[in-house]
Amino acid sequence: MLRNTRLGYGWMASVLHWTIAILIVGQWILGKAMKNVADQRLSFDLIQWHKSFGLLILALAILRLAWRLLNPRPALPADMSGLERRAAGWTHRSLYVLMVLLPLSGWAIASTTVLEIPTFAFYLFVVPDLPMTRSDAGEALWTSVHQVLGWLLLVFVALHVAAALRHHFLLRDGILLRMLKPETPPDGQ
């Protein structure tokens, strides 16, 4: 089943979820690695790949958000407390916001740097800069914002993973299986 139902996620939501998750992990690793490379050519390539994958995450996150808005959201287990429901809602909303803002802040860095190095999306085409003023101060500001958002995303991803593992191993309510095996409804529904 492609679309979500009230009982579980469809294939589209699952593929978008896991693709974005893998890309985020890869971006974190690439972001750390590109800062520690002495070879300038390799560093340039890693930065271009980091920017390319960041823009891909932005596009996929927007697609995923649209898909979520157009599909029913699977019901949470009936025995979840109100606090757990609110925490899940805020964590998911925070993840969506960060999946959009983090790539945008990276794009802002590329758009404000005085180096004026173009962004080559997967070396296929040049991505235009955002309409922003180039300055060292602007680049420094957006670099700081990007780093803070990166750490925030890491925190929310860790919360999301911890909650999923709790549901799977402690509560055994099938919540994680809905995203691992689309169309798998949680127990008791």
Coordinates of C-alpha atoms in Angstrom, one line a residue:
M1 CA 0.0 0.0 0.0
L2 CA 1.4 3.4 -1.0
R3 CA -0.7 5.6 1.2
N4 CA -1.0 5.7 5.0
T5 CA -4.0 4.4 6.8
R6 CA -5.3 5.0 10.3
L7 CA -3.5 1.7 11.2
G8 CA -0.1 2.2 9.6
Y9 CA 2.2 4.0 7.3
G10 CA 2.3 3.3 3.6
W11 CA 5.4 2.6 1.5
M12 CA 5.8 6.3 0.5
A13 CA 6.0 7.5 4.1
S14 CA 8.4 4.7 5.0
V15 CA 10.7 5.2 2.1
L16 CA 10.9 9.0 2.7
H17 CA 11.5 8.4 6.4
W18 CA 14.4 6.0 6.0
T19 CA 15.9 7.8 3.1
I20 CA 16.0 11.1 5.0
A21 CA 17.2 9.3 8.1
I22 CA 20.2 7.8 6.2
L23 CA 21.0 11.1 4.6
I24 CA 20.9 12.9 7.9
V25 CA 23.4 10.4 9.4
G26 CA 25.6 10.7 6.3
Q27 CA 25.4 14.5 6.5
W28 CA 26.5 14.5 10.1
I29 CA 29.5 12.4 9.3
L30 CA 30.3 14.3 6.1
G31 CA 30.0 17.6 7.9
K32 CA 32.5 16.6 10.5
A33 CA 34.9 14.9 8.0
M34 CA 35.0 17.9 5.6
K35 CA 36.4 20.1 8.3
N36 CA 39.3 17.8 9.0
V37 CA 40.7 17.2 5.5
A38 CA 44.0 18.8 4.6
D39 CA 43.8 18.2 0.8
Q40 CA 42.0 21.3 -0.6
R41 CA 40.6 19.5 -3.6
L42 CA 39.1 16.7 -1.5
S43 CA 37.8 19.3 1.0
F44 CA 36.1 21.2 -1.9
D45 CA 34.5 18.0 -3.2
L46 CA 33.3 17.0 0.3
I47 CA 31.8 20.5 0.8
Q48 CA 30.0 20.3 -2.5
W49 CA 28.6 16.9 -1.7
H50 CA 27.5 18.1 1.7
K51 CA 25.7 21.0 0.1
S52 CA 24.2 18.7 -2.5
F53 CA 22.9 16.2 0.0
G54 CA 21.6 19.1 2.2
L55 CA 19.5 20.4 -0.7
L56 CA 18.3 16.9 -1.4
I57 CA 17.2 16.6 2.3
L58 CA 15.4 19.9 2.0
A59 CA 13.5 18.7 -1.1
L60 CA 12.7 15.3 0.5
A61 CA 11.6 16.9 3.8
I62 CA 9.2 19.2 1.9
L63 CA 7.8 16.3 0.0
R64 CA 7.5 14.3 3.2
L65 CA 5.7 17.1 4.9
A66 CA 3.3 17.5 2.0
W67 CA 2.7 13.7 2.0
R68 CA 2.0 13.8 5.7
L69 CA -0.5 16.6 5.3
L70 CA -2.3 14.7 2.5
N71 CA -2.4 11.3 4.2
P72 CA -4.1 10.2 7.4
R73 CA -1.7 9.9 10.4
P74 CA -1.8 6.4 11.9
A75 CA -3.5 6.3 15.3
L76 CA -1.3 6.1 18.4
P77 CA -1.9 3.2 20.8
A78 CA -5.0 3.9 22.9
D79 CA -3.1 3.4 26.2
M80 CA -0.5 6.2 25.4
S81 CA -0.8 9.0 28.0
G82 CA -1.6 12.5 27.1
L83 CA 2.0 13.6 28.0
E84 CA 3.4 10.9 25.7
R85 CA 1.1 12.0 22.9
R86 CA 2.1 15.7 23.3
A87 CA 5.8 14.7 23.5
A88 CA 5.5 12.6 20.3
G89 CA 3.7 15.5 18.5
W90 CA 6.3 18.1 19.5
T91 CA 9.2 15.9 18.7
H92 CA 7.8 15.2 15.2
R93 CA 7.0 18.8 14.6
S94 CA 10.5 19.8 15.8
L95 CA 12.1 17.2 13.4
Y96 CA 10.1 18.6 10.4
V97 CA 11.1 22.2 11.2
L98 CA 14.8 21.2 11.7
M99 CA 14.8 19.1 8.5
V100 CA 13.8 22.3 6.6
L101 CA 15.7 25.0 8.6
L102 CA 19.0 23.2 8.7
P103 CA 19.5 22.9 5.0
L104 CA 18.2 26.5 4.5
S105 CA 20.8 27.7 7.0
G106 CA 23.5 25.8 5.1
W107 CA 22.2 27.4 1.9
A108 CA 22.4 30.8 3.7
I109 CA 26.1 30.1 4.5
A110 CA 26.8 29.4 0.8
S111 CA 24.9 32.6 -0.2
T112 CA 26.7 34.9 2.3
T113 CA 30.3 33.8 2.0
V114 CA 32.6 36.3 0.5
L115 CA 34.4 33.5 -1.3
E116 CA 31.6 33.3 -3.8
I117 CA 32.1 29.6 -4.5
P118 CA 29.1 28.3 -6.4
T119 CA 27.1 25.4 -5.2
F120 CA 27.3 22.5 -7.7
A121 CA 24.3 20.2 -7.0
F122 CA 25.8 16.8 -7.5
Y123 CA 28.0 18.4 -10.1
L124 CA 25.0 18.5 -12.4
F125 CA 24.0 22.2 -12.2
V126 CA 24.7 25.3 -10.2
V127 CA 22.2 26.2 -7.5
P128 CA 21.5 29.9 -7.3
D129 CA 22.3 31.7 -4.1
L130 CA 19.6 33.0 -1.8
P131 CA 19.1 36.8 -2.2
M132 CA 21.4 37.7 0.7
T133 CA 24.3 40.1 1.2
R134 CA 27.7 38.6 1.2
S135 CA 29.8 39.4 4.3
D136 CA 32.1 37.8 6.8
A137 CA 29.6 38.6 9.5
G138 CA 26.7 37.1 7.6
E139 CA 28.7 33.9 6.9
A140 CA 29.7 33.7 10.6
L141 CA 26.1 34.2 11.8
W142 CA 24.7 31.5 9.5
T143 CA 27.5 29.2 10.3
S144 CA 26.7 29.5 14.0
V145 CA 23.0 29.0 13.3
H146 CA 23.8 25.9 11.1
Q147 CA 25.9 24.4 13.9
V148 CA 23.3 25.0 16.6
L149 CA 20.5 23.6 14.4
G150 CA 22.7 20.6 13.6
W151 CA 23.1 19.8 17.3
L152 CA 19.4 20.4 18.0
L153 CA 18.6 17.9 15.2
L154 CA 20.9 15.4 16.7
V155 CA 19.1 15.8 20.1
F156 CA 15.7 15.3 18.5
V157 CA 16.8 12.4 16.4
A158 CA 18.2 10.8 19.6
L159 CA 14.9 11.4 21.4
H160 CA 13.0 9.9 18.4
V161 CA 15.2 6.8 18.2
A162 CA 15.0 6.3 22.0
A163 CA 11.2 6.6 21.9
A164 CA 11.0 4.1 19.0
L165 CA 13.2 1.6 20.8
R166 CA 11.2 2.0 24.0
H167 CA 8.0 1.3 22.1
H168 CA 9.6 -1.7 20.4
F169 CA 11.5 -3.4 23.2
L170 CA 9.8 -2.3 26.4
L171 CA 6.2 -1.6 25.5
R172 CA 6.1 -4.0 22.5
D173 CA 3.2 -2.1 21.0
G174 CA 4.2 -2.3 17.3
I175 CA 4.9 1.4 16.8
L176 CA 8.4 0.9 15.3
L177 CA 7.1 -1.9 13.1
R178 CA 4.7 0.5 11.4
M179 CA 7.8 2.3 9.9
L180 CA 9.9 -0.8 9.4
K181 CA 7.2 -2.8 7.7
P182 CA 4.5 -0.6 6.3
E183 CA 1.0 -1.7 6.7
T184 CA 1.8 -3.4 10.0
P185 CA -0.8 -2.0 12.6
P186 CA 0.2 -1.7 16.2
D187 CA -1.2 -4.4 18.6
G188 CA -4.7 -3.9 19.8
Q189 CA -5.9 -1.9 16.8

